[in-house]
CSV table of C-alpha atoms and ligand atoms in Angstrom, one decimal:
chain,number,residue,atom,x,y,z
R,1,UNK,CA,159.7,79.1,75.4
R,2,UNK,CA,157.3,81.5,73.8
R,3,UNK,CA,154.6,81.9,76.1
R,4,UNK,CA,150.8,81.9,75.2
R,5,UNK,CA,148.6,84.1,77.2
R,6,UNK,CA,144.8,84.7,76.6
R,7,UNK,CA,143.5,88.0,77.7
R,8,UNK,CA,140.0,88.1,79.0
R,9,UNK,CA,137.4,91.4,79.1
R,10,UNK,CA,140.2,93.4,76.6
R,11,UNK,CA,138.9,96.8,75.8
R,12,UNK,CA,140.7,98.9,72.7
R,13,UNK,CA,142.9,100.8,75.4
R,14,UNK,CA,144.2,97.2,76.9
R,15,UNK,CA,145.6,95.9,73.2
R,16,UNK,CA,147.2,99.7,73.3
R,17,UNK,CA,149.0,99.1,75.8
R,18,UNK,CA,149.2,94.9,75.6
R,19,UNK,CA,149.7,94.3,72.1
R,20,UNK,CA,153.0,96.4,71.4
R,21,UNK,CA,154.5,94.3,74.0
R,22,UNK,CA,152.7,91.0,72.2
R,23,UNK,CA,155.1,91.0,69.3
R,24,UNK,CA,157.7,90.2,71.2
R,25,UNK,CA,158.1,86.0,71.1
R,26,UNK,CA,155.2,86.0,73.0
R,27,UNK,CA,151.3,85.3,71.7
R,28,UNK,CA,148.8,87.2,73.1
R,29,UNK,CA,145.4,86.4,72.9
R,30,UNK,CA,142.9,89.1,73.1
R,31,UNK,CA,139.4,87.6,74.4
R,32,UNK,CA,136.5,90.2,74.4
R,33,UNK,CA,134.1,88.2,76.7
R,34,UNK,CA,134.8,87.4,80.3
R,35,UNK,CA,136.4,84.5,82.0
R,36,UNK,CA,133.7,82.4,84.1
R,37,UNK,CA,131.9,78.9,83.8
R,38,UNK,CA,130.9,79.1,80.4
R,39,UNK,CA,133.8,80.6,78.4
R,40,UNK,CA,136.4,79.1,80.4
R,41,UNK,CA,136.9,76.3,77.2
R,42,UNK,CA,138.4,79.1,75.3
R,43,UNK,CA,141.0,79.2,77.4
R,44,UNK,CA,142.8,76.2,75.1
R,45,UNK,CA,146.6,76.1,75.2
R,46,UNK,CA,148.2,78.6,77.1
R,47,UNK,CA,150.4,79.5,79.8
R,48,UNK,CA,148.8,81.9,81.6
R,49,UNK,CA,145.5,83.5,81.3
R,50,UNK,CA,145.4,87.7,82.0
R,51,UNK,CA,142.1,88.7,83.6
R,52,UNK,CA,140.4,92.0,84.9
R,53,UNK,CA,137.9,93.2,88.0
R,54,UNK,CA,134.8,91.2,86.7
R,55,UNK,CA,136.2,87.7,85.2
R,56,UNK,CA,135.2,85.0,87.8
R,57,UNK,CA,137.5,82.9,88.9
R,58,UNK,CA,135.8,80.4,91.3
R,59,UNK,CA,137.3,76.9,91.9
R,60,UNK,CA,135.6,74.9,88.6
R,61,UNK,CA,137.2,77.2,86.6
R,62,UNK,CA,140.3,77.3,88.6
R,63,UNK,CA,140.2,73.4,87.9
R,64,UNK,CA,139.2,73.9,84.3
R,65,UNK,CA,142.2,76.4,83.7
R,66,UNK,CA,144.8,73.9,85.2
R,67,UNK,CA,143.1,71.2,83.0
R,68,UNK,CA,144.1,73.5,80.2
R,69,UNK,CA,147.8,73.8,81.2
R,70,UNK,CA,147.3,77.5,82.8
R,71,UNK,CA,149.9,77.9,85.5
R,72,UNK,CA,149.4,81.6,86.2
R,73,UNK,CA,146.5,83.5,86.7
R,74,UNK,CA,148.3,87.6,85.8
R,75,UNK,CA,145.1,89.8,86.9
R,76,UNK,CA,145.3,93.2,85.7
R,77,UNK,CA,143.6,95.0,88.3
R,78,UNK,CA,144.4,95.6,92.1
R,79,UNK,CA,141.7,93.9,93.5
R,80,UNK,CA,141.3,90.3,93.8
R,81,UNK,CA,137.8,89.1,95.0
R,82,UNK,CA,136.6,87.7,91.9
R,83,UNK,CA,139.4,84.9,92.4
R,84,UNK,CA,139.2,81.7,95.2
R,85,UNK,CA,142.9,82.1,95.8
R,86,UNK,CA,142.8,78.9,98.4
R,87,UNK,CA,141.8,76.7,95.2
R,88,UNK,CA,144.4,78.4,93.3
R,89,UNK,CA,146.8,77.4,95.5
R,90,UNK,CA,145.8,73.9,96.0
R,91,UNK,CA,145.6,73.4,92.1
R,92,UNK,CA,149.1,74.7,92.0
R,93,UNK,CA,148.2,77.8,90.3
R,94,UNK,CA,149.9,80.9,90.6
R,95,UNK,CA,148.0,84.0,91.3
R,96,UNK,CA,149.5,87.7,91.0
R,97,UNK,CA,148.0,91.3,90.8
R,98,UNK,CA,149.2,95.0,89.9
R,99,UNK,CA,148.7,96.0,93.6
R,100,UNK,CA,149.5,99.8,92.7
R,101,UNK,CA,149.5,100.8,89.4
R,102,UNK,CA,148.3,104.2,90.4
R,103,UNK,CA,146.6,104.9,93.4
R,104,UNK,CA,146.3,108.4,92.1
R,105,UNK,CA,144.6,108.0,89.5
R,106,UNK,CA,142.1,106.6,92.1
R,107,UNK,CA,142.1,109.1,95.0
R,108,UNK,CA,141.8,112.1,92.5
R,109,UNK,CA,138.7,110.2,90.3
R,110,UNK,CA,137.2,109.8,93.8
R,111,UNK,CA,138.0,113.5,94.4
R,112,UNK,CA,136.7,114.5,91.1
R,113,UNK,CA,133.6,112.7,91.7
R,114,UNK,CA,133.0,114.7,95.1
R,115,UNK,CA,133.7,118.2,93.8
R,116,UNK,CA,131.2,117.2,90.4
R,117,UNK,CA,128.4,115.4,92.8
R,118,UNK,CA,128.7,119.0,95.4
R,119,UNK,CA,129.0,121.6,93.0
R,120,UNK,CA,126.5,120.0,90.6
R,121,UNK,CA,128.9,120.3,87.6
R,122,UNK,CA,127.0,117.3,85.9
R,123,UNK,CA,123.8,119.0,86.2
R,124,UNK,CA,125.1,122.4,85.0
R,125,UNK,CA,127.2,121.4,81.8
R,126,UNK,CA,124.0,119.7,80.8
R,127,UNK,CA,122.0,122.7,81.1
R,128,UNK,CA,124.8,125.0,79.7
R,129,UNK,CA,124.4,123.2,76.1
R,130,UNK,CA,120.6,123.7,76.3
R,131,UNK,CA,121.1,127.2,76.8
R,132,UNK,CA,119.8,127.0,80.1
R,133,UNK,CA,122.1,129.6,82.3
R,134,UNK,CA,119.8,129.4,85.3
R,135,UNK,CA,121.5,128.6,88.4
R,136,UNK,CA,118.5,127.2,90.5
R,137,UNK,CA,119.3,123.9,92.2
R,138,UNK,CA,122.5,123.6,91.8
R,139,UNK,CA,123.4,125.3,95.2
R,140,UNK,CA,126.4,123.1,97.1
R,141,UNK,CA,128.9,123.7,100.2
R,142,UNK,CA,131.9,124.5,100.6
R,143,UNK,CA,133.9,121.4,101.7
R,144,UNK,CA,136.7,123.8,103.9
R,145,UNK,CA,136.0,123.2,107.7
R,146,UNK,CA,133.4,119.8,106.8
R,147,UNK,CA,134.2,116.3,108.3
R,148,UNK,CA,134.9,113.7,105.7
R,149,UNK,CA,135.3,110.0,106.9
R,150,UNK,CA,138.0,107.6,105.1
R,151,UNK,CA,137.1,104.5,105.5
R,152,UNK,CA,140.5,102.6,104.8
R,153,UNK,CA,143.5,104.7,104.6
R,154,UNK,CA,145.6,101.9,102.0
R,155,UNK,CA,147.3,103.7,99.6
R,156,UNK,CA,144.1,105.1,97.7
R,157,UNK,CA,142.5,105.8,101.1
R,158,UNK,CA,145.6,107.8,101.7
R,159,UNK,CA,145.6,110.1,99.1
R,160,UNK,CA,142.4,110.7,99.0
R,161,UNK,CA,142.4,112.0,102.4
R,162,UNK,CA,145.9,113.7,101.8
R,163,UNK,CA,144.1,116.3,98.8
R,164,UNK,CA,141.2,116.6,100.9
R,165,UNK,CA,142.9,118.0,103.9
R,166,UNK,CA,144.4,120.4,100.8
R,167,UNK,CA,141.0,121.6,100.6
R,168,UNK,CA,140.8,122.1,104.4
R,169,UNK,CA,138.5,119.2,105.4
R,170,UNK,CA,139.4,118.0,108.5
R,171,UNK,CA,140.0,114.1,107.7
R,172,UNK,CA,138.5,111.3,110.1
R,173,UNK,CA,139.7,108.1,109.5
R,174,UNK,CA,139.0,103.9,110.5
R,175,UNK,CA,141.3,101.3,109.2
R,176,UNK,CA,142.0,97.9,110.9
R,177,UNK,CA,145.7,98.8,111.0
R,178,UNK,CA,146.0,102.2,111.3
R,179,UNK,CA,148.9,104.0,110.4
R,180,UNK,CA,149.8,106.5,112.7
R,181,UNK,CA,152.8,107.9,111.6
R,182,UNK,CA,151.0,109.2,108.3
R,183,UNK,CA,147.6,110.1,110.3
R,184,UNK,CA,150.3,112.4,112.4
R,185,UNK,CA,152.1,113.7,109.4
R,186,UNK,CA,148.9,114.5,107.9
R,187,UNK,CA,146.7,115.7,110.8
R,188,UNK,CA,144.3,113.0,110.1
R,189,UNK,CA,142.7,111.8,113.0
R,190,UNK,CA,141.8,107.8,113.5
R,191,UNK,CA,138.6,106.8,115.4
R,192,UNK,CA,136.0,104.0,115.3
R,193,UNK,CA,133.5,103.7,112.5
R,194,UNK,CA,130.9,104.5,114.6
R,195,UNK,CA,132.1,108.4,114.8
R,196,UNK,CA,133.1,108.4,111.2
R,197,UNK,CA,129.8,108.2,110.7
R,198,UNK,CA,128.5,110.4,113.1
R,199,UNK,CA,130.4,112.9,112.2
R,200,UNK,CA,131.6,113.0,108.7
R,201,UNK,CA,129.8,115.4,106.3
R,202,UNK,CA,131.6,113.0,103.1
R,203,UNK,CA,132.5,109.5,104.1
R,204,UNK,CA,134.7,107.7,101.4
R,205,UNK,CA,135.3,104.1,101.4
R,206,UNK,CA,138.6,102.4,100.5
R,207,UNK,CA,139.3,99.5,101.8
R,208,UNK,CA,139.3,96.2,99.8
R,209,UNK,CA,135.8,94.0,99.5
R,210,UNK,CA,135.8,91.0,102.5
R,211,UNK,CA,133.6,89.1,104.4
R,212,UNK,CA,133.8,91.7,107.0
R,213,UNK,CA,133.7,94.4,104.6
R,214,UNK,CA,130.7,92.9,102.4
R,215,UNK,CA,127.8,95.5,103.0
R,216,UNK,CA,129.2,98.0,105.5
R,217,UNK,CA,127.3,100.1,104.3
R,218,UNK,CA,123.7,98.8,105.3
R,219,UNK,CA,120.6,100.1,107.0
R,220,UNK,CA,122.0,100.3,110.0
R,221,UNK,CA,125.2,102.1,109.5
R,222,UNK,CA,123.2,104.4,107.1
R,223,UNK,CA,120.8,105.1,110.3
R,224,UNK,CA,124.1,106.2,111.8
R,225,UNK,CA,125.1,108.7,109.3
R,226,UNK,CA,124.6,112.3,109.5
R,227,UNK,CA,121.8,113.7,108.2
R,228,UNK,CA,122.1,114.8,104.3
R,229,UNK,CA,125.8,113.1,104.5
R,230,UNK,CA,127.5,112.2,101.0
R,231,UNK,CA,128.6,109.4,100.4
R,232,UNK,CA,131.7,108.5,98.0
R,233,UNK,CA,132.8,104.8,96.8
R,234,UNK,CA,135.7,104.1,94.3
R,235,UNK,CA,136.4,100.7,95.9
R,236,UNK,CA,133.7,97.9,95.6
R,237,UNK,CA,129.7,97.8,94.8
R,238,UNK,CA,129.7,95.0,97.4
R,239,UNK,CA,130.6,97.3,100.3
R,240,UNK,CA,127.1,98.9,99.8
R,241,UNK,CA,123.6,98.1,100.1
R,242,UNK,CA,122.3,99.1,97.2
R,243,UNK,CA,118.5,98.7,98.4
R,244,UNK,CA,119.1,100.3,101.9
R,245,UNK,CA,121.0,103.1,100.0
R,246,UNK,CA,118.0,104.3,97.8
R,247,UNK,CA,115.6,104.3,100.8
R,248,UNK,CA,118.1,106.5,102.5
R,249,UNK,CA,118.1,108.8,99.4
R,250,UNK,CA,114.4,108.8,99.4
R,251,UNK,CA,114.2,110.0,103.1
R,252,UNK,CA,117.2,112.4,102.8
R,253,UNK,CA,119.4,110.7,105.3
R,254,UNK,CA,121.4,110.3,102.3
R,255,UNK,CA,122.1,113.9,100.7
R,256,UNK,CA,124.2,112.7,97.6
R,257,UNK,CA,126.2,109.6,96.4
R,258,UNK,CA,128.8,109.2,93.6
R,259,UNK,CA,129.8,105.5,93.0
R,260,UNK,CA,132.3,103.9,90.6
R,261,UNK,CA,131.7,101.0,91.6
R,262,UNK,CA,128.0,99.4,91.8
R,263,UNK,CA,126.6,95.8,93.6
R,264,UNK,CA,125.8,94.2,90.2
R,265,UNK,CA,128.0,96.1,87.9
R,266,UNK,CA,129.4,92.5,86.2
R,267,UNK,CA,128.1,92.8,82.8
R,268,UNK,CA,126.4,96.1,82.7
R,269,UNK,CA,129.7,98.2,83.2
R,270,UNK,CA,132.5,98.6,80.7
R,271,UNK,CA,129.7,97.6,78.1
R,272,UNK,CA,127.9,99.8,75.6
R,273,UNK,CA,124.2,99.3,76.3
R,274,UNK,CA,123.0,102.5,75.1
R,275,UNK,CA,120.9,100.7,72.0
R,276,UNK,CA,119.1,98.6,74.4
R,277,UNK,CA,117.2,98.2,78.0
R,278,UNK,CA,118.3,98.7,81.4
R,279,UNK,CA,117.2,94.9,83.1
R,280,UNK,CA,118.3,96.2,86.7
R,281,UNK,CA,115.6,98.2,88.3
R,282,UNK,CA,118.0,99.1,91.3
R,283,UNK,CA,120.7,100.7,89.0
R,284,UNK,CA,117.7,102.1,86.6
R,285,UNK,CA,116.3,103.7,90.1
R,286,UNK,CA,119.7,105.2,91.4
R,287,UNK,CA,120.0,106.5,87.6
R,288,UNK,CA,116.9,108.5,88.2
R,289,UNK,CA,117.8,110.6,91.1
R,290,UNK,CA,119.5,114.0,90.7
R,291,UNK,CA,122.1,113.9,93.7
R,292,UNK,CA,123.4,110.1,92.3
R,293,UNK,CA,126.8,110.4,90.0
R,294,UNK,CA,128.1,106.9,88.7
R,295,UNK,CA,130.9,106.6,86.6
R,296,UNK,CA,131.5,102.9,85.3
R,297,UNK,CA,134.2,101.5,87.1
R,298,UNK,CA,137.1,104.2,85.9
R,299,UNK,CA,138.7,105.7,88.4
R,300,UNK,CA,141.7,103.5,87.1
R,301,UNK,CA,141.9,104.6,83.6
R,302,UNK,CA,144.8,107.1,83.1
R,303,UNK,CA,147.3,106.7,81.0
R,304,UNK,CA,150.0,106.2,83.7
R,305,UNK,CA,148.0,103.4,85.3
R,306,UNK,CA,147.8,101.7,82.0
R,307,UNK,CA,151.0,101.6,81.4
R,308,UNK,CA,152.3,100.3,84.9
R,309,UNK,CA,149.3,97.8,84.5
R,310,UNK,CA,151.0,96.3,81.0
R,311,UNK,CA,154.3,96.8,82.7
R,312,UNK,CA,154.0,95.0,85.8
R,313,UNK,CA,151.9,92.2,84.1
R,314,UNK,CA,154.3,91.8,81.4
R,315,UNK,CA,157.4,91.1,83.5
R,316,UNK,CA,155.6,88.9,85.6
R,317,UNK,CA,154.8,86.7,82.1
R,318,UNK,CA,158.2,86.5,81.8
R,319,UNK,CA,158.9,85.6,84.6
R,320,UNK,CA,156.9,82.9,84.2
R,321,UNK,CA,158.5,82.3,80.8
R,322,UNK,CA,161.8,82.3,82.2
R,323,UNK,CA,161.0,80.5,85.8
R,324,UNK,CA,161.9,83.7,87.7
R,325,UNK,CA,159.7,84.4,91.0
R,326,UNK,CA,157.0,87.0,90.2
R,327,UNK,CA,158.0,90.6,91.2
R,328,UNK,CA,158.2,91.1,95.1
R,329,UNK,CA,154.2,92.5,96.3
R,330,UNK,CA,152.6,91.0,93.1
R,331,UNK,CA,152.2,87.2,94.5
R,332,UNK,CA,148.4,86.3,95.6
R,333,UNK,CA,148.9,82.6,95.7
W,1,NAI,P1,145.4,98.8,100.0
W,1,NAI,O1,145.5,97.3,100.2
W,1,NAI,O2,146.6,99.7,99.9
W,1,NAI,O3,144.5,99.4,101.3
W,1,NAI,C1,143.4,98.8,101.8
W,1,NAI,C2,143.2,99.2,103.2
W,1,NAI,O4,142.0,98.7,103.7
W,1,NAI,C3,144.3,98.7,104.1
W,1,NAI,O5,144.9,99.8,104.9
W,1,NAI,C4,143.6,97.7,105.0
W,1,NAI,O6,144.2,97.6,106.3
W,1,NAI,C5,142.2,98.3,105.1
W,1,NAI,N1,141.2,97.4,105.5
W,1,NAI,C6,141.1,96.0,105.2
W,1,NAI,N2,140.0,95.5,105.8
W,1,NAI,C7,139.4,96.5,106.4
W,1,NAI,C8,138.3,96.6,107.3
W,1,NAI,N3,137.5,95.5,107.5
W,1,NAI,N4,138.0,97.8,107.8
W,1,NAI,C9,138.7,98.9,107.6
W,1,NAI,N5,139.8,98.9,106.8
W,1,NAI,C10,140.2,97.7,106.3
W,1,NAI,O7,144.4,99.0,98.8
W,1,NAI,P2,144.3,100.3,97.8
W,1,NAI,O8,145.3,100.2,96.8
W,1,NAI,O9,144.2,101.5,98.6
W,1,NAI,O10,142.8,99.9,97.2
W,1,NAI,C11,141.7,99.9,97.9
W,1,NAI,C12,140.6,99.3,97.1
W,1,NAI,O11,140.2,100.1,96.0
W,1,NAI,C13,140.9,98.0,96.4
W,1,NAI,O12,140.8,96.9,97.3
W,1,NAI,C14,140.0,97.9,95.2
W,1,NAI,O13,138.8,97.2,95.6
W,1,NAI,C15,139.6,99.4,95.0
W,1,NAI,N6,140.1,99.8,93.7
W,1,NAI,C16,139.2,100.4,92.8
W,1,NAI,C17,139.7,100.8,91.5
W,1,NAI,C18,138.7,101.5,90.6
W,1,NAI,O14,139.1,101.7,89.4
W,1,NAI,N7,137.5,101.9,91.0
W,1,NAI,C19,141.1,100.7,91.1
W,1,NAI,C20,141.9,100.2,92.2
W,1,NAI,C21,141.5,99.7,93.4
């Protein structure tokens, strides 16, 4: 059977990675807009259709894409909110992810971010090319001997704390199932949220977004911070408060934040919008402040993790094609 996929939200650097593997008896179909309500119609016979972090996949178009003769649902991402994987499975769809294309490529983005947001290296390459060699304001800290806080110590969680121990941080960690061996291995220390944030001079979040995950980062939590902390998240917008974050930058409770990830990121990031206007005032305000570094949703993109990506999602078409069961780890629903 040659199998007909249509690929939603494709970028260049998907088809480079995608399309080689395309010519092979299978059709590819490379979609630039993203899968929800109104586009699902052009999803129109195929197989399978290949989605990424900010297609939505609620249970109408679930429906609509089983109408259409979809039997798998291959996202290309780790992640897996934007789909209703109960309705999937009830309309007999199957469901499967790249759980770990490269969690490094994660942990040292989120790393990366930290070291650019402390030592001001945004700010300073910007003056550099203006010929501006001053060095006020641009004073950080040393992160040997601070506190950082991983929230979720998964496989991104882990590394991340694993090259920040490197640097001599001493690690505090939270997870729902804690994984002791590594925390011993590592000298990371597990505790409850509440001293994370007490203590922790960076907190980091990692853990997937849930119902019980939605907004952990709120008001209240943020009232529970240290003073000045910094605060780091590569995982999901959703886990933050967007509103309650920029009044805890106004008072200084928050001392500096570096997202990849934002609340209301569908259809602003991985988009070129530099021609127009801004029509969030929340990001437009977090934009404005000097201690805020966001990076649009990238902490994936290295050349490894694109290639596992094409890989794992490419057997698992086959699979489909051939009426093999998806690779062992990649089945949602
Ligand atoms: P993982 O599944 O290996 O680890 C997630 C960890 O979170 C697990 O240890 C789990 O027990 C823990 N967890 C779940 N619920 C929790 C809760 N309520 N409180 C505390 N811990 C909880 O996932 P992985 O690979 O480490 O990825 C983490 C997240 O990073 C993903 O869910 C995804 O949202 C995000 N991500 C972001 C990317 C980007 O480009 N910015 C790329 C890949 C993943």
């Amino acid at each position: 059977m040659s199998l007909r996929v249509a690929f939603f939200d494709t970028k260049p650097y998907d088809r480079e990675h995608f399309e080689p593997a395309g010519l092979d008896g299978r059709k590819f179909h490379f979609l630039e807009h993203r899968l929800g309500p109104n586009t699902v119609a052009t999803a129109r016979e195929v197989d399978a259709v290949c989605v990424f972090v900010n297609d939505r996949l609620d249970r109408p178009v679930l429906a609509q894409l089983r109408a259409a003769g979809v039997k798998l649902v291959a996202l290309r991402c780790a992640g897996f909110n934007n789909v209703d994987l109960a309705a999937a499975k009830e309309l007999g769809i199957a469901v499967t992810r790249v759980p770990a294309y490269s969690p490094h490529a994660v942990a040292e983005h989120t790393v990366a971010l930290l070291l650019t947001l402390n030592r001001r290296i945004h700010r300073a390459h910007s003056r550099v090319r203006e010929l501006n060699f001053s060095l006020n304001g641009l004073v950080g800290f040393d992160l040997h001997g601070k506190a950082a806080g991983i929230v979720g110590t998964g496989r991104i969680g882990r590394l991340t704390a694993e090259i920040l121990r490197g640097f001599g941080m001493r690690v505090l960690a939270y997870d729902v199932q804690p994984d002791t061996a590594w925390a011993a291995a590592h000298s990371v220390t597990y505790a409850p949220l509440d001293r994370l944030f007490a203590e922790s001079d960076v907190l980091s979040l990692h853990t997937p977004l849930t119902p019980q995950t939605q907004r952990l980062i709120n008001a209240t939590t943020l009232g529970q911070m240290k003073r000045g902390v910094y605060l780091v998240n590569t995982s999901r917008g959703k886990l933050i408060d967007t509103a309650a974050l920029i009044h805890a930058l106004k008072s200084g409770q928050v001392g500096g934040v570096a997202l990849d990830v934002y609340e209301e990121e569908e259809g602003i990031f991985f988009e070129d919008h530099s021609g127009g206007m801004l029509q969030d005032d929340t990001l437009s305000r977090l934009l404005t402040f000097p201690n805020v570094l966001i990076t649009s949703h990238q902490a994936f993109l290295t050349r490894e993790a694109l290639t596992e990506i094409a890989r794992v999602t490419i057997e698992n078409l086959d699979r489909l094609a051939t009426g093999q069961p998806y690779l062992e780890g990649t089945q949602l629903a």
